[in-house]
PDB file of C-alpha atoms in Angstrom:
ATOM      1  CA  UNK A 231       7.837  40.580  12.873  1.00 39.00           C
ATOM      2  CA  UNK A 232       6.025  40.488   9.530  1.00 45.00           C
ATOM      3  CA  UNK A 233       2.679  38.889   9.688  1.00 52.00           C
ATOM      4  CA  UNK A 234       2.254  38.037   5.826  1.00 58.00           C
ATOM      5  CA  UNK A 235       0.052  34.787   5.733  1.00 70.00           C
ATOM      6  CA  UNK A 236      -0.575  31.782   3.381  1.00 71.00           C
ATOM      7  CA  UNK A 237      -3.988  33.987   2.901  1.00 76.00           C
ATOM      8  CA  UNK A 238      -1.746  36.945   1.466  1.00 78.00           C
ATOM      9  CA  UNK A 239      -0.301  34.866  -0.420  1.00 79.00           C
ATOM     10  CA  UNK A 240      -3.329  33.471  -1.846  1.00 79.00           C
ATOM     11  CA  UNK A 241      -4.218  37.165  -2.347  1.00 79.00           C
ATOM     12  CA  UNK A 242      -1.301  38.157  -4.066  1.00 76.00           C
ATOM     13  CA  UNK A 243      -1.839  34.985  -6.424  1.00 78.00           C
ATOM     14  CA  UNK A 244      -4.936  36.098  -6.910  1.00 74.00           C
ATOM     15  CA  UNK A 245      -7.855  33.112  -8.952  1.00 79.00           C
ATOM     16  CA  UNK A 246      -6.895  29.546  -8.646  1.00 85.00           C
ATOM     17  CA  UNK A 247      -5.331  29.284  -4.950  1.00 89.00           C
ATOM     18  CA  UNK A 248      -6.117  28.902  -1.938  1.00 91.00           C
ATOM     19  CA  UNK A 249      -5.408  29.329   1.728  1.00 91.00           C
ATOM     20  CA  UNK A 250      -6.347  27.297   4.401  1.00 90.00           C
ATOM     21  CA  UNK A 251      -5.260  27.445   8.379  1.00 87.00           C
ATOM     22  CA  UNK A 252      -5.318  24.142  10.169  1.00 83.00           C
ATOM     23  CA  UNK A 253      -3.648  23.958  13.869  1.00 82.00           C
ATOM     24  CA  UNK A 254      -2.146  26.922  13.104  1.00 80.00           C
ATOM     25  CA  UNK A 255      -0.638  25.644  10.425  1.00 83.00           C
ATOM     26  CA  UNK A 256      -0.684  27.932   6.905  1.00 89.00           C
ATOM     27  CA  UNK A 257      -1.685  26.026   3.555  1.00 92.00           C
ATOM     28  CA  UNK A 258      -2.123  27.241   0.016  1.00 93.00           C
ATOM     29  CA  UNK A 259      -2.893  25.123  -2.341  1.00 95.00           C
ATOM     30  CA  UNK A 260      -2.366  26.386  -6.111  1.00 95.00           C
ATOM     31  CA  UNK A 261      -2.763  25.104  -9.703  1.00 95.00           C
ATOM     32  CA  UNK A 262       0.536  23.143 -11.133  1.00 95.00           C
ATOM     33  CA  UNK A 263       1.077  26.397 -13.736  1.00 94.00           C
ATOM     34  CA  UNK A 264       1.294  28.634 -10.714  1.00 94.00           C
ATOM     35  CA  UNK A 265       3.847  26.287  -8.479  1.00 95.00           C
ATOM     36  CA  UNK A 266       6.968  28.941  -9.114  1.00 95.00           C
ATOM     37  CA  UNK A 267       4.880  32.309  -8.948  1.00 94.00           C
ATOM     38  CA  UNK A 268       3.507  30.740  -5.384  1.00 94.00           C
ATOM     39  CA  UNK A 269       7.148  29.841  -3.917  1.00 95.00           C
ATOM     40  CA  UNK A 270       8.556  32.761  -5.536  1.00 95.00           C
ATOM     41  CA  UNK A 271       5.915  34.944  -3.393  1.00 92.00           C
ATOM     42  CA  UNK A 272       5.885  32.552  -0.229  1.00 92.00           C
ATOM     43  CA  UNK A 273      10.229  33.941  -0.388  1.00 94.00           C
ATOM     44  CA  UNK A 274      10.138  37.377  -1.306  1.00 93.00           C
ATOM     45  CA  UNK A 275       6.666  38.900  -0.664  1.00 91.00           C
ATOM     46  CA  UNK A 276       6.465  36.766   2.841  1.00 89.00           C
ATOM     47  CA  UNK A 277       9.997  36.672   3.253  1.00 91.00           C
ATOM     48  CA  UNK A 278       9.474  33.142   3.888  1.00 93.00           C
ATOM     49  CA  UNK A 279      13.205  32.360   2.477  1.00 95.00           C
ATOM     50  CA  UNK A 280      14.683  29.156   4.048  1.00 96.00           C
ATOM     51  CA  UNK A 281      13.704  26.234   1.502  1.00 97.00           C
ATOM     52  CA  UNK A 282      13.086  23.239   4.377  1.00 95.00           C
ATOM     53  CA  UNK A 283      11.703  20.475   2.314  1.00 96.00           C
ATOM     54  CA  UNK A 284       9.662  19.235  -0.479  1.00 97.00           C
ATOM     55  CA  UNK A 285       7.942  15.758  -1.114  1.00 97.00           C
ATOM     56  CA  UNK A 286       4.717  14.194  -2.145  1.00 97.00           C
ATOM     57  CA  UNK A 287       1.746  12.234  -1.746  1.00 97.00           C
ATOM     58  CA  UNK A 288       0.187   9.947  -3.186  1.00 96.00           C
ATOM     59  CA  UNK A 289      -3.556  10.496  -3.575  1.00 96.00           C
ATOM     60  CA  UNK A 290      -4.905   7.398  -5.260  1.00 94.00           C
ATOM     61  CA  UNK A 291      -7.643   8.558  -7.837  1.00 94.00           C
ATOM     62  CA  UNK A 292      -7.083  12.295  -6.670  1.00 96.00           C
ATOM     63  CA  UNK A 293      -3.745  12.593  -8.188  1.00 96.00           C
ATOM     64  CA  UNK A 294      -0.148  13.116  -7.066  1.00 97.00           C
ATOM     65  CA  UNK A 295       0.352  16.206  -4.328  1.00 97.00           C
ATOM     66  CA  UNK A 296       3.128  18.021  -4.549  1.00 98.00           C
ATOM     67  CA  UNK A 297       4.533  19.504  -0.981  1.00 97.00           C
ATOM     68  CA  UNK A 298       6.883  22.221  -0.324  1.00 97.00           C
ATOM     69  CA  UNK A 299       7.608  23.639   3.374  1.00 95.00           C
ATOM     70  CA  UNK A 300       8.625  27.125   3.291  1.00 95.00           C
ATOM     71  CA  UNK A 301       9.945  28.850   6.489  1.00 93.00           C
ATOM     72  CA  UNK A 302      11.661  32.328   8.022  1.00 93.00           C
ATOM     73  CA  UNK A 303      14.584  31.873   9.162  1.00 93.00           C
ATOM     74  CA  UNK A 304      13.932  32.975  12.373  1.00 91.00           C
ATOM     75  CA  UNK A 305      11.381  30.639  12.358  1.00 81.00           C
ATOM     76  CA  UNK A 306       8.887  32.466  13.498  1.00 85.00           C
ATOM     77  CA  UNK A 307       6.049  31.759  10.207  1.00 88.00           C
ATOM     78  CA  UNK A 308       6.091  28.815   7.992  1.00 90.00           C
ATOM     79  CA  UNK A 309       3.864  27.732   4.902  1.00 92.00           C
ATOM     80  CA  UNK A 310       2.907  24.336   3.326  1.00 93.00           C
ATOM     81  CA  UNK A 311       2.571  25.266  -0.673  1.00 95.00           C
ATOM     82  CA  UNK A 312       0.185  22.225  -2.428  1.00 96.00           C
ATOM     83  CA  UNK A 313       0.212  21.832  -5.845  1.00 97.00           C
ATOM     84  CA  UNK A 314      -1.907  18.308  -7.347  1.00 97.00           C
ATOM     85  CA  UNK A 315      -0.300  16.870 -10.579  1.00 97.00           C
ATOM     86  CA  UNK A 316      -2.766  14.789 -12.453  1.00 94.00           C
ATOM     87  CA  UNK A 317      -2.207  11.948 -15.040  1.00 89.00           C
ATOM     88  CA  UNK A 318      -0.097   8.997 -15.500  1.00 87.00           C
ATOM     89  CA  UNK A 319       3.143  11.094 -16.006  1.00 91.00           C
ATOM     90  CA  UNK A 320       2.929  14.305 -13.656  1.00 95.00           C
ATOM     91  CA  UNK A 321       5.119  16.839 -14.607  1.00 95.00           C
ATOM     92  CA  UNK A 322       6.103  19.987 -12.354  1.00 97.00           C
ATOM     93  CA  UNK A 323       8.548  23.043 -12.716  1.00 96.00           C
ATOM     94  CA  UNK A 324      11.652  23.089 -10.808  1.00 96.00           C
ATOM     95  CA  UNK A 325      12.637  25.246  -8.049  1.00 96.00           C
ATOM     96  CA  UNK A 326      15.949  25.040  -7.829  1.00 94.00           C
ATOM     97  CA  UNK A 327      16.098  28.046  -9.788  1.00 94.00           C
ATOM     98  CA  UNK A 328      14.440  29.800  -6.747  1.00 96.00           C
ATOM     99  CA  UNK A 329      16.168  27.638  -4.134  1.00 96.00           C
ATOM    100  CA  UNK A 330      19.337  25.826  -5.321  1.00 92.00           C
ATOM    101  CA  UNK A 331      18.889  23.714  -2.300  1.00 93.00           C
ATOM    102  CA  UNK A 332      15.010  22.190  -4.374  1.00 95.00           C
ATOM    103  CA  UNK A 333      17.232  20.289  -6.239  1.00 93.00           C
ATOM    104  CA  UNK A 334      18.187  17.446  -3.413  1.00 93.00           C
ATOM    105  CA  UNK A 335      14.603  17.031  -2.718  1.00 95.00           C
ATOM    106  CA  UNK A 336      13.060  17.517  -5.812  1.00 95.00           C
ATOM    107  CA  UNK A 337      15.498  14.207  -7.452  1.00 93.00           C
ATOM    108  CA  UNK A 338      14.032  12.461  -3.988  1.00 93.00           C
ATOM    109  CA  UNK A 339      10.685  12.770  -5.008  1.00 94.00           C
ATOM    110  CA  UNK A 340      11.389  12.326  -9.034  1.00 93.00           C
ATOM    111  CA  UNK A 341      12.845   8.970  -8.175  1.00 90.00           C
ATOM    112  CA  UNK A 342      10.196   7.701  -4.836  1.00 92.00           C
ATOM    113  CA  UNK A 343       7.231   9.181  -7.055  1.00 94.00           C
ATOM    114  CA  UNK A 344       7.950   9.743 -10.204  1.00 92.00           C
ATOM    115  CA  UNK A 345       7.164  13.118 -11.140  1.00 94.00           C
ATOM    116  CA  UNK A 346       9.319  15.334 -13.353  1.00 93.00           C
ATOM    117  CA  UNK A 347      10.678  18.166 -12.599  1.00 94.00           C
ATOM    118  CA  UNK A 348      10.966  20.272 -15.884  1.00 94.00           C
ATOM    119  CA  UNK A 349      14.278  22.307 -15.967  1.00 89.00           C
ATOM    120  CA  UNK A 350      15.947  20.736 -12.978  1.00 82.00           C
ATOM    121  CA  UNK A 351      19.386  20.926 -13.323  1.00 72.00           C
ATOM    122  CA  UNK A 352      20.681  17.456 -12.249  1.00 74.00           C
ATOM    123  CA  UNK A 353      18.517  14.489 -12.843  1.00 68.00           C
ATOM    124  CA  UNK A 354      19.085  10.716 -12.233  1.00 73.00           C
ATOM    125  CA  UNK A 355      18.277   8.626  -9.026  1.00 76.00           C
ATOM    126  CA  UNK A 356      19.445   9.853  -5.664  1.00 79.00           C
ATOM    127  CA  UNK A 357      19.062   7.085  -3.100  1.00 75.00           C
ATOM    128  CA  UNK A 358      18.113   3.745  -5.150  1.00 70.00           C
ATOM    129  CA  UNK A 359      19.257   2.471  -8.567  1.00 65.00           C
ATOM    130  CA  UNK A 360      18.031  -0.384 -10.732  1.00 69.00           C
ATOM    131  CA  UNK A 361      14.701  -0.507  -8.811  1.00 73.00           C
ATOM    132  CA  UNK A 362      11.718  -0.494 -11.237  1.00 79.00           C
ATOM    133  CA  UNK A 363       9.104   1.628 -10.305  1.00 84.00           C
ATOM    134  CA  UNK A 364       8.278   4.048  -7.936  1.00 89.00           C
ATOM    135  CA  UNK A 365       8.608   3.164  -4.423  1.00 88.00           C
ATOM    136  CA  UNK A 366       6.334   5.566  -2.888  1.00 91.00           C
ATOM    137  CA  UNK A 367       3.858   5.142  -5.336  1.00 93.00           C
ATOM    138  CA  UNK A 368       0.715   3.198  -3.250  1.00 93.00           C
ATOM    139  CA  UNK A 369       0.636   0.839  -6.515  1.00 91.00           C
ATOM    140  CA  UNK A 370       4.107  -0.267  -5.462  1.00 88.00           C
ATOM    141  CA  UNK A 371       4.064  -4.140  -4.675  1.00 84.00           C
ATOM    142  CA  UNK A 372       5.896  -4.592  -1.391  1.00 81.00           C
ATOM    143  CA  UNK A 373       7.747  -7.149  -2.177  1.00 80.00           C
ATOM    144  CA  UNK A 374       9.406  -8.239   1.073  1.00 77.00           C
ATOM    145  CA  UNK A 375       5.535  -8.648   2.576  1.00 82.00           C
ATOM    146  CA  UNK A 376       5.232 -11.536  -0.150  1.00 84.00           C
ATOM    147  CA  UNK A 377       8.210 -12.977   0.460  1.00 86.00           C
ATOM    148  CA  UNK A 378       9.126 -12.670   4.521  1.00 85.00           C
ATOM    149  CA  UNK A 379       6.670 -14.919   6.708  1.00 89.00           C
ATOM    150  CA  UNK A 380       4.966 -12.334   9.138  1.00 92.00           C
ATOM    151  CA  UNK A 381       7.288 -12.988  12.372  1.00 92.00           C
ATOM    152  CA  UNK A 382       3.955 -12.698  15.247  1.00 92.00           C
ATOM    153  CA  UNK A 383       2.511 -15.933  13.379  1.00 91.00           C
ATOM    154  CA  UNK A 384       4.686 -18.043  16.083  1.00 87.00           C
ATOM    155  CA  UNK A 385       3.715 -18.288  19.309  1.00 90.00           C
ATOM    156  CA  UNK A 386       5.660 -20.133  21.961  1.00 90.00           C
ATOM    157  CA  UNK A 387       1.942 -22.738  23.157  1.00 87.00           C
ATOM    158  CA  UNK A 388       3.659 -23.910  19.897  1.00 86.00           C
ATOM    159  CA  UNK A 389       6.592 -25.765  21.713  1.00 81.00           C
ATOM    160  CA  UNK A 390       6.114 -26.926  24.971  1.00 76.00           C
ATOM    161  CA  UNK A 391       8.707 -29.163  26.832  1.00 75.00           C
ATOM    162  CA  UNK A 392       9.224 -30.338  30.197  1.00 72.00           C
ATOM    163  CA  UNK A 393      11.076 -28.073  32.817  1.00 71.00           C
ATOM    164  CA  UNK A 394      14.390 -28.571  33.797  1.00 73.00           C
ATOM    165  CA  UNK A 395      14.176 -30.094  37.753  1.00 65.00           C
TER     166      UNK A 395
ATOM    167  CA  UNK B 243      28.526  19.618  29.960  1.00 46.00           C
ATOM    168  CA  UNK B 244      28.368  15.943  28.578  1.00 55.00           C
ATOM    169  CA  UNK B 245      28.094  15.795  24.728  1.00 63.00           C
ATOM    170  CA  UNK B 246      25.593  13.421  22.829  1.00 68.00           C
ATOM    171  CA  UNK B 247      21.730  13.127  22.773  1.00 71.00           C
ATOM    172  CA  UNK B 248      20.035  14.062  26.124  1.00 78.00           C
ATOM    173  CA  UNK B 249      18.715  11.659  28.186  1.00 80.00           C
ATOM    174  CA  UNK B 250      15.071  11.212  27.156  1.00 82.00           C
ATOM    175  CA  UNK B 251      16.241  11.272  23.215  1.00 86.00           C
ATOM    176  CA  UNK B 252      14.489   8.127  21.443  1.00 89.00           C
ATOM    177  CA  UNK B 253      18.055   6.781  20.011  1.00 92.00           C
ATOM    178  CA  UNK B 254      17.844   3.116  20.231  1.00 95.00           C
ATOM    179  CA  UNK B 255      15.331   0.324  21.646  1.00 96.00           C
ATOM    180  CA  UNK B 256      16.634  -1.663  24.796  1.00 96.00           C
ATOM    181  CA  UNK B 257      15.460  -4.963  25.841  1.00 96.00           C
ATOM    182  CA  UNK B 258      15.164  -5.979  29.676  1.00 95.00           C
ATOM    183  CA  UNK B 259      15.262  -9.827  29.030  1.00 94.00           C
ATOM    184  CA  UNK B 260      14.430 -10.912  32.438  1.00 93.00           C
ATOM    185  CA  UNK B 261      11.014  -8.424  32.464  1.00 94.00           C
ATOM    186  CA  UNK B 262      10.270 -10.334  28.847  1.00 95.00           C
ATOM    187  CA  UNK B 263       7.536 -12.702  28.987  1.00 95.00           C
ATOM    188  CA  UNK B 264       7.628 -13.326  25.585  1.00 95.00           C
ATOM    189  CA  UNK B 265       3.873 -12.750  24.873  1.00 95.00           C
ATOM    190  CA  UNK B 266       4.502 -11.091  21.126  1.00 96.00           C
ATOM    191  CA  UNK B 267       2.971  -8.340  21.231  1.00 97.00           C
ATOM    192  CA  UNK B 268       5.502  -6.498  20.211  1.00 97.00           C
ATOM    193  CA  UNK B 269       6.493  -8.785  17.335  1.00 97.00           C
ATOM    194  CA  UNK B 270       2.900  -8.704  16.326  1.00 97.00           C
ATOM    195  CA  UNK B 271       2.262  -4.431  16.619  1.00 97.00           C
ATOM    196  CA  UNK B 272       5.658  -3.744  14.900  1.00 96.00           C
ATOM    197  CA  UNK B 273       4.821  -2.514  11.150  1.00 94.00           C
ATOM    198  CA  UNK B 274       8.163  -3.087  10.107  1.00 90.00           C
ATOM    199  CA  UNK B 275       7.959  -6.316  11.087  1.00 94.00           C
ATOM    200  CA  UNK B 276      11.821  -6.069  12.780  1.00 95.00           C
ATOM    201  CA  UNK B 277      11.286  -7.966  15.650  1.00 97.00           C
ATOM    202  CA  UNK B 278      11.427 -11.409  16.370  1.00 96.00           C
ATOM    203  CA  UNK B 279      11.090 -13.748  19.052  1.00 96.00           C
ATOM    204  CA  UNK B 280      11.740 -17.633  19.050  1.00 94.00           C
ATOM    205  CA  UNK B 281      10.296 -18.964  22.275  1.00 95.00           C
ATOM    206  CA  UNK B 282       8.918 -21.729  24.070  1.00 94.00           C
ATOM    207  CA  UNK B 283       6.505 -22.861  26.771  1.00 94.00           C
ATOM    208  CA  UNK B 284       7.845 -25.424  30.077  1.00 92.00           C
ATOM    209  CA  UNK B 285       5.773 -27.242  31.971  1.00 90.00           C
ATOM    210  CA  UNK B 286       6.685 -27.611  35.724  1.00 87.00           C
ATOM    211  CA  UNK B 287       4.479 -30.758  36.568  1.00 88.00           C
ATOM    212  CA  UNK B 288       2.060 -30.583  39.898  1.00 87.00           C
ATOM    213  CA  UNK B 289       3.849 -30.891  43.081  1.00 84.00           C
ATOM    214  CA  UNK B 290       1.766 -32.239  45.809  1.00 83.00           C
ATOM    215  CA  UNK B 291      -1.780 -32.723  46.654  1.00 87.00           C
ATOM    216  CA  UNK B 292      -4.228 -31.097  44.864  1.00 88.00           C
ATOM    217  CA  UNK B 293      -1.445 -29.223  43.094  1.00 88.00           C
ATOM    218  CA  UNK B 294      -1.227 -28.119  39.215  1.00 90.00           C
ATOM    219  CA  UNK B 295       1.122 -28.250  37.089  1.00 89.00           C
ATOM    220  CA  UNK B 296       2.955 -24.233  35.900  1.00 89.00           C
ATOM    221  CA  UNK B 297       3.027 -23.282  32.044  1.00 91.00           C
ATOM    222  CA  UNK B 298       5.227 -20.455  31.581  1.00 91.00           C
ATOM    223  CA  UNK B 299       6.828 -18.632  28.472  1.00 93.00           C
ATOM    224  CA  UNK B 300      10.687 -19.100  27.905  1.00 94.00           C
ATOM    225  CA  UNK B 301      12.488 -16.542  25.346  1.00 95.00           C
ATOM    226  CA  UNK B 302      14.963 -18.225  23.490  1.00 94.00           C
ATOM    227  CA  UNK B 303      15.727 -15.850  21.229  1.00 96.00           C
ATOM    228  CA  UNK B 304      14.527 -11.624  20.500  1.00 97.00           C
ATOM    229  CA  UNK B 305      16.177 -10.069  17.712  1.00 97.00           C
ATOM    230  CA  UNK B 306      15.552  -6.554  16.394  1.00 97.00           C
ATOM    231  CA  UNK B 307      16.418  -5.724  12.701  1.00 95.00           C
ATOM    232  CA  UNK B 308      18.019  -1.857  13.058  1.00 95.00           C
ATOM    233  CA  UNK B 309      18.032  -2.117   9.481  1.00 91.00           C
ATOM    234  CA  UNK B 310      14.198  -2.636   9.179  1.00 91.00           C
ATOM    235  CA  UNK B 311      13.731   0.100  12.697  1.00 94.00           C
ATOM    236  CA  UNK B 312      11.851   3.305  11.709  1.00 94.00           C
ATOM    237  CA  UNK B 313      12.114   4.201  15.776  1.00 95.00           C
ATOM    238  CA  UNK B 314       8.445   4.444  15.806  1.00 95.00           C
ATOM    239  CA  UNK B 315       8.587   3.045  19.382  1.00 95.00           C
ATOM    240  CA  UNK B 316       5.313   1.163  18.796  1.00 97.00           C
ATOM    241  CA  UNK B 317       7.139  -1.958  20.609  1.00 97.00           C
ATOM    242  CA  UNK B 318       8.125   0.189  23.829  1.00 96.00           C
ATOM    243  CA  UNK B 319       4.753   1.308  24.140  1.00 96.00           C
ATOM    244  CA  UNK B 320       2.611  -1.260  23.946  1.00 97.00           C
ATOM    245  CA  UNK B 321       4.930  -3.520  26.018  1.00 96.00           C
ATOM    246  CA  UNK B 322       2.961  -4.568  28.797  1.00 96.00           C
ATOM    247  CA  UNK B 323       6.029  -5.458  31.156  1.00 94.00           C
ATOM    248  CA  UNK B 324       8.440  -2.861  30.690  1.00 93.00           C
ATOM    249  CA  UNK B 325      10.866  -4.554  29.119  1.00 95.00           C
ATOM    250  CA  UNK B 326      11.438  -2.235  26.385  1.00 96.00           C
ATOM    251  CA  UNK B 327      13.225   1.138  27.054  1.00 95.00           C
ATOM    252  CA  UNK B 328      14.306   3.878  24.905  1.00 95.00           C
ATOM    253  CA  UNK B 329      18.158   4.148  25.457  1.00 94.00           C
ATOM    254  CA  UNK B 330      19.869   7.761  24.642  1.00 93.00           C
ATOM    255  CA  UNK B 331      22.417   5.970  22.083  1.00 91.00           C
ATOM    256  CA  UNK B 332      22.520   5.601  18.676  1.00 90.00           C
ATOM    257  CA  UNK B 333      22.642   2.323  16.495  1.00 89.00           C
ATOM    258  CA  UNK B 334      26.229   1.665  15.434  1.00 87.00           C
ATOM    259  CA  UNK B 335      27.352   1.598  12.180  1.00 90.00           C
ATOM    260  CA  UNK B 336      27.982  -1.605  10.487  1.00 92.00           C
ATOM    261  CA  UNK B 337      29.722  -3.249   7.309  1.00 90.00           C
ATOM    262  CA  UNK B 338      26.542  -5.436   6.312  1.00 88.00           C
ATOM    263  CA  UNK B 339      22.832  -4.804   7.044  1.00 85.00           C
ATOM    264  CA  UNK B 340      22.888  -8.252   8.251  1.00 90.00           C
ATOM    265  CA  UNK B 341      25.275  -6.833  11.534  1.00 94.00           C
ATOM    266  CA  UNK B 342      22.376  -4.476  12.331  1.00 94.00           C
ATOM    267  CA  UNK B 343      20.350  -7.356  13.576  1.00 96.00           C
ATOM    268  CA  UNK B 344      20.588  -6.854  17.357  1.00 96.00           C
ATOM    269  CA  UNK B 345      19.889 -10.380  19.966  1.00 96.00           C
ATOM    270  CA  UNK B 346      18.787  -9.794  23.162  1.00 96.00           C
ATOM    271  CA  UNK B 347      23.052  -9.917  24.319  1.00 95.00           C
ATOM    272  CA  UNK B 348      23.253  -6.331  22.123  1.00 95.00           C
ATOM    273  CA  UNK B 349      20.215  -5.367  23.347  1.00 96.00           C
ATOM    274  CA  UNK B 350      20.121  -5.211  26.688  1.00 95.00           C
ATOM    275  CA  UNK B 351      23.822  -3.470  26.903  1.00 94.00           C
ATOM    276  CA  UNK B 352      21.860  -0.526  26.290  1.00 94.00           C
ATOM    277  CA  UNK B 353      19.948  -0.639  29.506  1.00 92.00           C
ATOM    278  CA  UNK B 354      22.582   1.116  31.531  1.00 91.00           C
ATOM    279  CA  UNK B 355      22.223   4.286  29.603  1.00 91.00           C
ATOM    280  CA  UNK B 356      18.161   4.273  30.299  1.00 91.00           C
ATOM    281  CA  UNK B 357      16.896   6.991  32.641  1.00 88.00           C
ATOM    282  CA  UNK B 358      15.088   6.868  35.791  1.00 79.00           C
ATOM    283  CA  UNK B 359      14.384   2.617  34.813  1.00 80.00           C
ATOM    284  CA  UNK B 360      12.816   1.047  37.833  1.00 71.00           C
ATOM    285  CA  UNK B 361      14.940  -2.154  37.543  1.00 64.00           C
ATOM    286  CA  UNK B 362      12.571  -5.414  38.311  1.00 60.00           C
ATOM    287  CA  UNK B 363      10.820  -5.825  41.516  1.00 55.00           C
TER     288      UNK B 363
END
């Protein structure tokens, strides 16, 4: 078993990542210009080569944080890449030239969050249509909450009647 | 070997109506806000000398929205009276989100498939 890091990884990106190890979990966060170069590493220098997911956060005044979960296949050693997209219109590289499976997940988090992904080979939304906005965006108004009464605001001392005898 | 989700898999919520005391806190904890309950309170007058008269709850209706479920299992947990059980099933499918909306009936038919429940006293 290979025990290539996230810190070799930062290594072998050299300036402008970095690794971090949290309950044993690997992290390297890199600059937005160096998203490919760090999942094209994570797969062939770390052999970290099954594509399990991608998605992002919202930050608030940080920015938007890209996420992408690289594994082995046998499981064995995993890594979170982190990339933060700044701006009102954050703008990313595509994958799916590296993974063809990127593409799925990549029009998921286009459509919740709004970012492009530059060079992606399908676009358009995946799960929702005609819904303005982006629904994981923390600026999205939840509109149900305005317009559903909260259901614990009854309470049966409400209603009282007599028992049956 | 029996197929489907083992026996302590978190597939769907079942209600124990007669353990339900109606006290909301489930409605109340639920971030979804998926549950409801429509209840109310009878008053069995004194009987006797020096007797006093008996408030208690009475559920008339506990609906859970599968369509608005994440599974979190917030409800089953902070159920104070066991009446909420994790069953090893999964929510059937449906031809409208509004047929997702369990009562209590749909509910509890789920109970059988509970593990180890320690039915009430």
């Amino acid at each position: 078993m290979s025990t290539a890091s996230g810190r070799d990884l930062a290594g072998l990106l050299g300036p402008g990542a970095s690794a971090t190890e949290e309950f044993g979990e690997q992290t390297v966060d890199v600059p937005p210009d160096r998203w490919l170069e760090a999942l094209a590493g994570a797969r062939d220098a770390l052999g970290l080569t099954f594509f399990d997911w991608l998605s992002a956060v919202d930050e608030l005044d940080v920015g938007l944080r890209v996420v992408c979960h690289l594994a082995a296949p046998d499981a064995t050693r995993r890594v979170l890449v982190r990339t933060l997209l700044t701006g009102a219109e954050p703008r990313l590289m595509s994958a799916t030239g590296l993974f063809r499976g990127a593409e799925w997940h990549e029009r998921e988090t286009a459509e919740m969050f709004g970012v492009t992904f530059e060079g992606s080979t399908r676009a358009g939304p995946l799960l929702v249509s005609g819904v303005p906005g982006h629904p994981m965006r923390k600026d999205a108004p939840l509109v149900r909450r305005d317009a559903q009464a909260w259901p614990g605001r009854t309470d049966p001392s409400q209603s009282r009647r007599e028992a049956p005898a | 070997m029996t197929s489907g989700p083992s026996g302590r898999s978190r597939g769907v919520i079942a209600l124990d109506v007669d353990r339900c005391t109606s006290c909301m806190i489930c409605v109340r904890e639920c971030p979804d806000w998926c549950i409801e309950i429509d209840a109310h309170q009878e008053v069995t007058p004194a009987g006797g000398l020096g007797g006093r008269s008996r408030t208690r709850n009475v559920l008339d209706r506990f609906e859970i929205d599968y369509a608005l479920c994440m599974y979190c299992g917030i409800c089953v947990d902070v159920c104070p009276y066991d009446a909420l059980h994790w069953a090893p099933r999964s929510t059937p499918d449906e031809r409208s989100a509004h047929a997702l909306v369990h009562d209590a009936e749909r509910l509890a038919v789920w109970l059988d498939d509970v593990p180890d429940r320690v039915g009430p006293p």
